[in-house]
Structures are given as structure tokens and as C-alpha cells.
PDB file of C-alpha atoms in Angstrom:
ATOM      1  CA  MET N 426     121.037 156.446 106.770  1.00 79.00           C
ATOM      2  CA  LEU N 427     122.079 154.297 109.850  1.00 93.00           C
ATOM      3  CA  TYR N 428     124.914 152.985 107.669  1.00 94.00           C
ATOM      4  CA  HIS N 429     126.387 156.178 107.068  1.00 94.00           C
ATOM      5  CA  LYS N 430     126.368 157.282 110.915  1.00 95.00           C
ATOM      6  CA  LEU N 431     127.908 153.664 111.796  1.00 97.00           C
ATOM      7  CA  ALA N 432     130.539 153.806 109.166  1.00 96.00           C
ATOM      8  CA  LYS N 433     131.643 157.345 109.579  1.00 92.00           C
ATOM      9  CA  ARG N 434     134.229 156.181 112.197  1.00 91.00           C
ATOM     10  CA  ARG N 435     134.750 152.845 111.180  1.00 95.00           C
ATOM     11  CA  ARG N 436     136.034 152.667 107.405  1.00 94.00           C
ATOM     12  CA  PRO N 437     136.539 151.106 105.001  1.00 98.00           C
ATOM     13  CA  VAL N 438     133.292 148.797 105.065  1.00 99.00           C
ATOM     14  CA  LEU N 439     132.727 145.330 103.960  1.00 99.00           C
ATOM     15  CA  GLU N 440     129.211 144.757 102.625  1.00 99.00           C
ATOM     16  CA  LEU N 441     128.253 141.404 102.217  1.00 99.00           C
ATOM     17  CA  ALA N 442     125.372 140.688  99.271  1.00 98.00           C
ATOM     18  CA  VAL N 443     125.948 144.251  97.768  1.00 98.00           C
ATOM     19  CA  GLY N 444     123.497 143.569  94.943  1.00 96.00           C
ATOM     20  CA  THR N 445     123.342 146.285  92.637  1.00 93.00           C
ATOM     21  CA  GLY N 446     125.070 148.505  94.723  1.00 96.00           C
ATOM     22  CA  ARG N 447     122.781 151.076  96.223  1.00 92.00           C
ATOM     23  CA  VAL N 448     124.056 151.003  99.850  1.00 96.00           C
ATOM     24  CA  ALA N 449     127.836 150.948  98.549  1.00 97.00           C
ATOM     25  CA  ARG N 450     127.061 153.851  96.225  1.00 97.00           C
ATOM     26  CA  TYR N 451     125.474 156.119  99.051  1.00 96.00           C
ATOM     27  CA  LEU N 452     128.268 155.223 101.303  1.00 97.00           C
ATOM     28  CA  ALA N 453     130.962 156.013  98.509  1.00 98.00           C
ATOM     29  CA  GLU N 454     129.257 159.325  98.099  1.00 97.00           C
ATOM     30  CA  GLN N 455     130.241 160.148 101.732  1.00 96.00           C
ATOM     31  CA  ASN N 456     133.747 159.239 100.868  1.00 97.00           C
ATOM     32  CA  ILE N 457     133.638 155.890 102.864  1.00 98.00           C
ATOM     33  CA  PRO N 458     135.496 153.329 100.870  1.00 98.00           C
ATOM     34  CA  VAL N 459     133.601 149.966 100.276  1.00 99.00           C
ATOM     35  CA  VAL N 460     134.169 146.415  99.451  1.00 99.00           C
ATOM     36  CA  GLY N 461     131.088 144.847  98.132  1.00 99.00           C
ATOM     37  CA  LEU N 462     130.885 141.294  97.932  1.00 99.00           C
ATOM     38  CA  GLU N 463     128.104 139.457  95.829  1.00 99.00           C
ATOM     39  CA  ILE N 464     127.312 135.792  94.656  1.00 98.00           C
ATOM     40  CA  SER N 465     125.151 136.968  91.636  1.00 97.00           C
ATOM     41  CA  PRO N 466     127.058 137.472  88.220  1.00 97.00           C
ATOM     42  CA  ASN N 467     124.064 139.373  87.315  1.00 95.00           C
ATOM     43  CA  MET N 468     123.707 141.547  90.264  1.00 95.00           C
ATOM     44  CA  LEU N 469     127.604 142.053  89.801  1.00 97.00           C
ATOM     45  CA  ARG N 470     126.982 143.337  86.246  1.00 97.00           C
ATOM     46  CA  GLN N 471     124.252 145.711  87.392  1.00 95.00           C
ATOM     47  CA  ALA N 472     126.023 146.840  89.950  1.00 97.00           C
ATOM     48  CA  ARG N 473     129.355 147.904  87.762  1.00 98.00           C
ATOM     49  CA  GLU N 474     127.112 149.377  85.180  1.00 96.00           C
ATOM     50  CA  ASN N 475     125.303 151.493  87.766  1.00 95.00           C
ATOM     51  CA  ILE N 476     128.754 152.636  89.453  1.00 98.00           C
ATOM     52  CA  SER N 477     130.124 153.414  86.141  1.00 97.00           C
ATOM     53  CA  LYS N 478     127.470 156.259  85.701  1.00 95.00           C
ATOM     54  CA  GLU N 479     128.446 157.794  89.006  1.00 97.00           C
ATOM     55  CA  SER N 480     131.442 160.374  90.120  1.00 98.00           C
ATOM     56  CA  ALA N 481     134.879 159.667  89.976  1.00 98.00           C
ATOM     57  CA  LEU N 482     134.411 159.875  93.926  1.00 98.00           C
ATOM     58  CA  VAL N 483     131.997 157.072  93.911  1.00 98.00           C
ATOM     59  CA  GLN N 484     133.750 154.768  91.456  1.00 98.00           C
ATOM     60  CA  ARG N 485     137.198 155.131  93.148  1.00 98.00           C
ATOM     61  CA  ASN N 486     135.754 154.208  96.543  1.00 98.00           C
ATOM     62  CA  ILE N 487     134.147 151.054  95.722  1.00 99.00           C
ATOM     63  CA  SER N 488     135.504 147.495  94.886  1.00 98.00           C
ATOM     64  CA  LEU N 489     133.422 144.657  93.838  1.00 99.00           C
ATOM     65  CA  VAL N 490     134.403 141.138  94.263  1.00 98.00           C
ATOM     66  CA  GLU N 491     132.487 137.850  93.286  1.00 98.00           C
ATOM     67  CA  GLY N 492     131.821 135.480  96.153  1.00 98.00           C
ATOM     68  CA  ASP N 493     129.964 133.374  98.599  1.00 98.00           C
ATOM     69  CA  MET N 494     129.297 134.942 102.079  1.00 98.00           C
ATOM     70  CA  ARG N 495     129.683 131.605 103.457  1.00 98.00           C
ATOM     71  CA  ASP N 496     132.965 131.172 102.256  1.00 98.00           C
ATOM     72  CA  PHE N 497     135.478 133.814 101.078  1.00 98.00           C
ATOM     73  CA  ASP N 498     138.661 135.223 101.706  1.00 98.00           C
ATOM     74  CA  LEU N 499     139.791 138.647 100.919  1.00 98.00           C
ATOM     75  CA  GLY N 500     143.040 138.451 102.861  1.00 97.00           C
ATOM     76  CA  ARG N 501     142.240 141.769 104.881  1.00 98.00           C
ATOM     77  CA  LYS N 502     140.435 142.929 107.925  1.00 98.00           C
ATOM     78  CA  PHE N 503     137.644 145.548 108.172  1.00 99.00           C
ATOM     79  CA  PRO N 504     136.433 147.754 111.263  1.00 99.00           C
ATOM     80  CA  LEU N 505     132.909 147.509 110.109  1.00 99.00           C
ATOM     81  CA  ALA N 506     130.765 144.762 107.881  1.00 99.00           C
ATOM     82  CA  ILE N 507     127.287 145.186 106.757  1.00 99.00           C
ATOM     83  CA  VAL N 508     124.456 142.721 105.615  1.00 98.00           C
ATOM     84  CA  PRO N 509     121.713 145.209 104.816  1.00 95.00           C
ATOM     85  CA  PHE N 510     118.120 144.632 103.759  1.00 91.00           C
ATOM     86  CA  SER N 511     117.042 140.885 104.672  1.00 94.00           C
ATOM     87  CA  ALA N 512     120.115 139.260 102.678  1.00 96.00           C
ATOM     88  CA  PHE N 513     121.177 137.357 105.479  1.00 98.00           C
ATOM     89  CA  GLN N 514     117.611 135.456 105.462  1.00 97.00           C
ATOM     90  CA  HIS N 515     118.377 134.095 102.005  1.00 97.00           C
ATOM     91  CA  LEU N 516     120.561 131.648 103.965  1.00 98.00           C
ATOM     92  CA  LEU N 517     117.958 128.901 104.983  1.00 98.00           C
ATOM     93  CA  ALA N 518     119.970 126.344 106.832  1.00 97.00           C
ATOM     94  CA  ILE N 519     121.603 126.972 110.323  1.00 97.00           C
ATOM     95  CA  GLU N 520     125.034 125.407 108.944  1.00 98.00           C
ATOM     96  CA  ASN N 521     125.090 128.365 106.378  1.00 98.00           C
ATOM     97  CA  GLN N 522     124.042 130.934 108.752  1.00 99.00           C
ATOM     98  CA  MET N 523     126.879 129.763 111.198  1.00 98.00           C
ATOM     99  CA  ARG N 524     129.574 129.496 108.463  1.00 99.00           C
ATOM    100  CA  ALA N 525     128.554 132.853 107.049  1.00 99.00           C
ATOM    101  CA  LEU N 526     128.827 134.606 110.452  1.00 99.00           C
ATOM    102  CA  GLN N 527     132.003 132.868 111.114  1.00 98.00           C
ATOM    103  CA  CYS N 528     133.669 133.968 107.881  1.00 99.00           C
ATOM    104  CA  ILE N 529     132.278 137.392 108.454  1.00 99.00           C
ATOM    105  CA  ARG N 530     134.026 137.508 111.887  1.00 99.00           C
ATOM    106  CA  HIS N 531     137.316 136.438 110.392  1.00 98.00           C
ATOM    107  CA  HIS N 532     137.246 139.222 108.191  1.00 99.00           C
ATOM    108  CA  LEU N 533     136.767 141.876 111.206  1.00 99.00           C
ATOM    109  CA  ALA N 534     139.588 143.423 112.890  1.00 98.00           C
ATOM    110  CA  GLU N 535     140.140 143.433 116.503  1.00 97.00           C
ATOM    111  CA  ASN N 536     136.703 145.055 118.374  1.00 95.00           C
ATOM    112  CA  GLY N 537     135.459 145.283 114.753  1.00 98.00           C
ATOM    113  CA  HIS N 538     131.442 145.475 114.441  1.00 99.00           C
ATOM    114  CA  LEU N 539     128.905 143.990 112.297  1.00 99.00           C
ATOM    115  CA  VAL N 540     125.425 145.553 111.244  1.00 99.00           C
ATOM    116  CA  ILE N 541     123.165 142.618 110.247  1.00 98.00           C
ATOM    117  CA  ASP N 542     119.340 143.481 109.367  1.00 96.00           C
ATOM    118  CA  VAL N 543     116.470 141.088 109.082  1.00 96.00           C
ATOM    119  CA  PHE N 544     112.642 141.482 109.308  1.00 94.00           C
ATOM    120  CA  ASP N 545     110.802 140.895 112.581  1.00 95.00           C
ATOM    121  CA  PRO N 546     108.220 138.168 111.773  1.00 93.00           C
ATOM    122  CA  LYS N 547     104.502 138.947 112.366  1.00 89.00           C
ATOM    123  CA  LEU N 548     103.185 136.187 113.887  1.00 86.00           C
ATOM    124  CA  GLU N 549     100.094 136.099 111.555  1.00 80.00           C
ATOM    125  CA  MET N 550     102.556 135.950 108.688  1.00 77.00           C
ATOM    126  CA  CYS N 551     104.156 132.530 110.022  1.00 82.00           C
ATOM    127  CA  LEU N 552     101.024 130.530 110.058  1.00 84.00           C
ATOM    128  CA  PRO N 553     100.920 127.521 107.796  1.00 84.00           C
ATOM    129  CA  GLY N 554      99.620 127.706 104.176  1.00 73.00           C
ATOM    130  CA  GLY N 555      99.694 130.479 101.721  1.00 70.00           C
ATOM    131  CA  GLY N 556      98.159 130.950  98.159  1.00 64.00           C
ATOM    132  CA  LEU N 557      97.461 133.621  95.937  1.00 67.00           C
ATOM    133  CA  THR N 558      97.143 136.933  97.549  1.00 70.00           C
ATOM    134  CA  ARG N 559      97.735 139.749  94.759  1.00 76.00           C
ATOM    135  CA  GLU N 560      98.459 141.926  97.837  1.00 81.00           C
ATOM    136  CA  MET N 561      99.952 145.588  97.043  1.00 84.00           C
ATOM    137  CA  VAL N 562     102.301 146.102  99.912  1.00 80.00           C
ATOM    138  CA  GLY N 563     104.251 149.065  98.969  1.00 79.00           C
ATOM    139  CA  GLU N 564     104.783 151.780  96.621  1.00 85.00           C
ATOM    140  CA  VAL N 565     108.309 153.429  96.128  1.00 82.00           C
ATOM    141  CA  VAL N 566     109.714 156.464  93.816  1.00 84.00           C
ATOM    142  CA  HIS N 567     112.917 155.407  91.757  1.00 79.00           C
ATOM    143  CA  PRO N 568     115.443 158.010  92.878  1.00 68.00           C
ATOM    144  CA  GLU N 569     116.781 158.772  89.277  1.00 72.00           C
ATOM    145  CA  THR N 570     113.742 158.198  86.958  1.00 81.00           C
ATOM    146  CA  LYS N 571     111.449 159.606  89.565  1.00 85.00           C
ATOM    147  CA  LEU N 572     108.779 157.092  88.617  1.00 90.00           C
ATOM    148  CA  ARG N 573     106.750 155.068  90.677  1.00 92.00           C
ATOM    149  CA  TRP N 574     106.855 151.509  91.393  1.00 92.00           C
ATOM    150  CA  LYS N 575     104.062 149.411  93.083  1.00 92.00           C
ATOM    151  CA  ILE N 576     105.156 146.113  94.618  1.00 90.00           C
ATOM    152  CA  PHE N 577     102.834 143.268  94.847  1.00 90.00           C
ATOM    153  CA  LEU N 578     103.171 139.925  97.003  1.00 85.00           C
ATOM    154  CA  ASP N 579     101.337 137.612  94.168  1.00 89.00           C
ATOM    155  CA  ALA N 580     101.613 134.565  96.227  1.00 88.00           C
ATOM    156  CA  ARG N 581     103.288 133.061  99.294  1.00 86.00           C
ATOM    157  CA  GLU N 582     103.777 129.698 101.105  1.00 89.00           C
ATOM    158  CA  ASN N 583     105.048 129.376 104.800  1.00 90.00           C
ATOM    159  CA  ILE N 584     107.022 126.284 105.665  1.00 90.00           C
ATOM    160  CA  VAL N 585     106.320 126.781 109.442  1.00 91.00           C
ATOM    161  CA  GLU N 586     108.692 123.896 110.483  1.00 91.00           C
ATOM    162  CA  GLN N 587     111.441 125.340 108.585  1.00 94.00           C
ATOM    163  CA  GLN N 588     110.705 128.973 109.461  1.00 95.00           C
ATOM    164  CA  VAL N 589     110.844 129.607 105.597  1.00 94.00           C
ATOM    165  CA  LEU N 590     108.638 132.172 103.373  1.00 91.00           C
ATOM    166  CA  HIS N 591     108.454 131.329  99.624  1.00 92.00           C
ATOM    167  CA  ALA N 592     107.077 134.205  98.003  1.00 90.00           C
ATOM    168  CA  GLU N 593     106.305 135.596  94.575  1.00 92.00           C
ATOM    169  CA  TRP N 594     106.929 139.238  94.066  1.00 89.00           C
ATOM    170  CA  ARG N 595     105.861 141.679  91.328  1.00 93.00           C
ATOM    171  CA  PHE N 596     107.282 145.086  90.529  1.00 93.00           C
ATOM    172  CA  VAL N 597     105.297 147.416  88.248  1.00 95.00           C
ATOM    173  CA  GLU N 598     106.769 150.508  86.795  1.00 94.00           C
ATOM    174  CA  LEU N 599     104.154 153.132  86.148  1.00 94.00           C
ATOM    175  CA  ALA N 600     104.326 156.286  83.843  1.00 92.00           C
ATOM    176  CA  SER N 601     102.998 159.748  85.336  1.00 88.00           C
ATOM    177  CA  ASP N 602      99.705 158.737  83.848  1.00 91.00           C
ATOM    178  CA  ASP N 603      99.519 155.455  85.657  1.00 91.00           C
ATOM    179  CA  GLN N 604     100.028 153.365  82.274  1.00 93.00           C
ATOM    180  CA  VAL N 605     102.315 150.421  83.009  1.00 95.00           C
ATOM    181  CA  LEU N 606     105.862 150.722  81.611  1.00 95.00           C
ATOM    182  CA  ARG N 607     107.095 147.068  82.408  1.00 93.00           C
ATOM    183  CA  GLN N 608     106.856 144.400  85.167  1.00 94.00           C
ATOM    184  CA  TYR N 609     109.340 142.292  87.021  1.00 90.00           C
ATOM    185  CA  TYR N 610     108.869 139.109  88.567  1.00 92.00           C
ATOM    186  CA  TRP N 611     110.701 137.833  91.701  1.00 88.00           C
ATOM    187  CA  ARG N 612     110.671 134.366  93.482  1.00 91.00           C
ATOM    188  CA  LEU N 613     112.560 133.989  96.575  1.00 91.00           C
ATOM    189  CA  SER N 614     112.674 131.992  99.771  1.00 95.00           C
ATOM    190  CA  LEU N 615     113.535 133.761 103.217  1.00 95.00           C
ATOM    191  CA  ARG N 616     114.267 132.462 106.695  1.00 97.00           C
ATOM    192  CA  TRP N 617     112.443 134.273 109.521  1.00 96.00           C
ATOM    193  CA  PHE N 618     114.365 134.646 112.697  1.00 98.00           C
ATOM    194  CA  TYR N 619     112.869 135.355 116.058  1.00 97.00           C
ATOM    195  CA  ARG N 620     114.490 137.990 118.096  1.00 98.00           C
ATOM    196  CA  PHE N 621     116.185 135.738 120.915  1.00 98.00           C
ATOM    197  CA  GLU N 622     117.065 133.207 118.132  1.00 98.00           C
ATOM    198  CA  MET N 623     118.926 135.772 116.252  1.00 99.00           C
ATOM    199  CA  GLN N 624     120.724 136.968 119.475  1.00 99.00           C
ATOM    200  CA  HIS N 625     121.397 133.354 120.286  1.00 98.00           C
ATOM    201  CA  LEU N 626     122.931 132.716 116.936  1.00 98.00           C
ATOM    202  CA  LEU N 627     124.959 135.772 116.955  1.00 99.00           C
ATOM    203  CA  GLU N 628     126.378 135.354 120.576  1.00 99.00           C
ATOM    204  CA  ARG N 629     127.130 131.459 119.627  1.00 98.00           C
ATOM    205  CA  SER N 630     128.940 132.678 116.457  1.00 98.00           C
ATOM    206  CA  GLY N 631     131.207 134.987 118.516  1.00 98.00           C
ATOM    207  CA  PHE N 632     129.732 138.264 118.778  1.00 99.00           C
ATOM    208  CA  THR N 633     128.945 140.470 121.647  1.00 99.00           C
ATOM    209  CA  ILE N 634     125.550 142.447 121.362  1.00 99.00           C
ATOM    210  CA  VAL N 635     125.984 146.133 121.290  1.00 99.00           C
ATOM    211  CA  ASN N 636     122.455 147.356 120.273  1.00 99.00           C
ATOM    212  CA  LEU N 637     119.201 146.332 118.502  1.00 99.00           C
ATOM    213  CA  TRP N 638     116.987 148.863 116.654  1.00 98.00           C
ATOM    214  CA  SER N 639     113.748 148.219 114.816  1.00 96.00           C
ATOM    215  CA  ASP N 640     114.384 150.798 111.837  1.00 94.00           C
ATOM    216  CA  TYR N 641     117.031 152.985 110.248  1.00 93.00           C
ATOM    217  CA  GLN N 642     116.408 155.617 112.681  1.00 94.00           C
ATOM    218  CA  PHE N 643     117.915 153.935 115.832  1.00 97.00           C
ATOM    219  CA  SER N 644     114.422 153.272 117.302  1.00 97.00           C
ATOM    220  CA  PRO N 645     114.083 150.734 120.041  1.00 98.00           C
ATOM    221  CA  PRO N 646     112.966 147.046 119.317  1.00 98.00           C
ATOM    222  CA  ALA N 647     109.359 146.852 118.120  1.00 97.00           C
ATOM    223  CA  TYR N 648     107.292 143.882 117.247  1.00 96.00           C
ATOM    224  CA  GLY N 649     106.673 143.279 113.563  1.00 93.00           C
ATOM    225  CA  LYS N 650     109.164 145.923 112.159  1.00 93.00           C
ATOM    226  CA  ARG N 651     112.810 145.404 111.728  1.00 95.00           C
ATOM    227  CA  GLN N 652     115.752 143.744 113.634  1.00 97.00           C
ATOM    228  CA  VAL N 653     118.784 145.839 113.028  1.00 98.00           C
ATOM    229  CA  TRP N 654     121.485 144.090 114.973  1.00 99.00           C
ATOM    230  CA  PHE N 655     124.668 146.006 115.824  1.00 99.00           C
ATOM    231  CA  VAL N 656     127.299 143.513 117.305  1.00 99.00           C
ATOM    232  CA  ARG N 657     131.115 143.652 118.064  1.00 99.00           C
ATOM    233  CA  LYS N 658     133.838 140.742 117.436  1.00 99.00           C
ATOM    234  CA  ALA N 659     134.133 139.056 120.755  1.00 97.00           C
TER     235      ALA N 659
END
């Protein structure tokens, strides 16, 4: 995993929007200490439950804190901070994006680094309008239960003037015989960022660009994939 390779020599790690702890648990398994910040009490509750089922090593290496990435004070500095898997895109307003980046920067040690990961928008997905789609956009296998989950984008609406996508997602868990076991529905709004807009935002917030990749295998920038920014505190 990209985060593991970058964190090996930069520990402990501050993870913003830690969610249910998937990335934190992976890093902790590699004996990398992680402090995870999360605004949602429900997410934190699930993260703590997940961590309680892990080894003593993992439990020892993870500390969870309830807080808002736009305004938090942990009273310490970190050599590396990460904001994985589009979590930064939940900040819709420029003011909130700047506040978060400045707060993260304040928590970085001298020459500390930040990894921030957003999707690279496809132009056809940025057109006005939306509506019902019922489109299956992916399928994954749960690492613990080994059961398949199908992911559907049921509906979306683009507010082009604001670069905001409102979407309704459906997650379907399937038994081995393809019978539906359960479904979850999730509504979210994401702000999309064009590549050079994101570069300007990071530099304006006091960071120097070190590298940009299009996936988690360190591939060069590519249209319509990921923007995985690796930046240093200036």
C-alpha cells in the first residue's frame, strides 16, 4: 500500500477522517503508530469495535480522537499526515478547505509531509443535470467475510457552478449463491478538484509539491483516475 511505503520512515502518522479505521489498522499491523481523527461518533464507534477485534499490536498502535479536521489541536507534531480516499472532498467550501489544510500544516513537524487523495474528474461526469442512473460502478470482496459487495450509483446531481456532486449510493451484500443479504444506502456530496486548482490550493496553504500520482502504485498523473498528492510543509 502506498501509505505504508510513505509511512515506514515517517512515524507516527496522523490520519484525518479515519472513518472505520481500515487504513489505520493496516498501518498499525506494520507497527506504525497512528493517531486517527474523525468527526462522526458513529464512525468512531465502528472503528473502536473493529480495532477491539485486532491483535494487541494493532490496538497498541492506534489512538482515536473525535474532532473536525477544520479545527483541532492535538498538542503535538507529526512527520506525516494522510487524508485518504476522497475524504477531503467532503469539504465543499474553499474556506473550509483552507482551514483544514492550515490546521493540518500546523500539526506537521518541520519538513513534515502530507498525502491527500482526491479523484480526478472526468469531464463527462461534470456536466449539468443528473437523475436516476441505477448504475453498478464496482464490486469488491470483503476482506474478512469474503462475501461480495456490489456498489451502485442510484442517482446523482451535478451543481456545475459549485463543482459539487450530490450522489445516492447503494451497497449490496451477496451470499455465495447471489442472494441479497442486506443493503445500505448512502447519500453524500463531494467537491471535485481539477489538477491545477488542487496544486494552487495546496501551495496557497503553505505546502511544496513533491509528487503527484494517479493511483496507489505511484503511477504518473493520468486523466480520470486519482490525484494522490505528496506535499511537504514549506
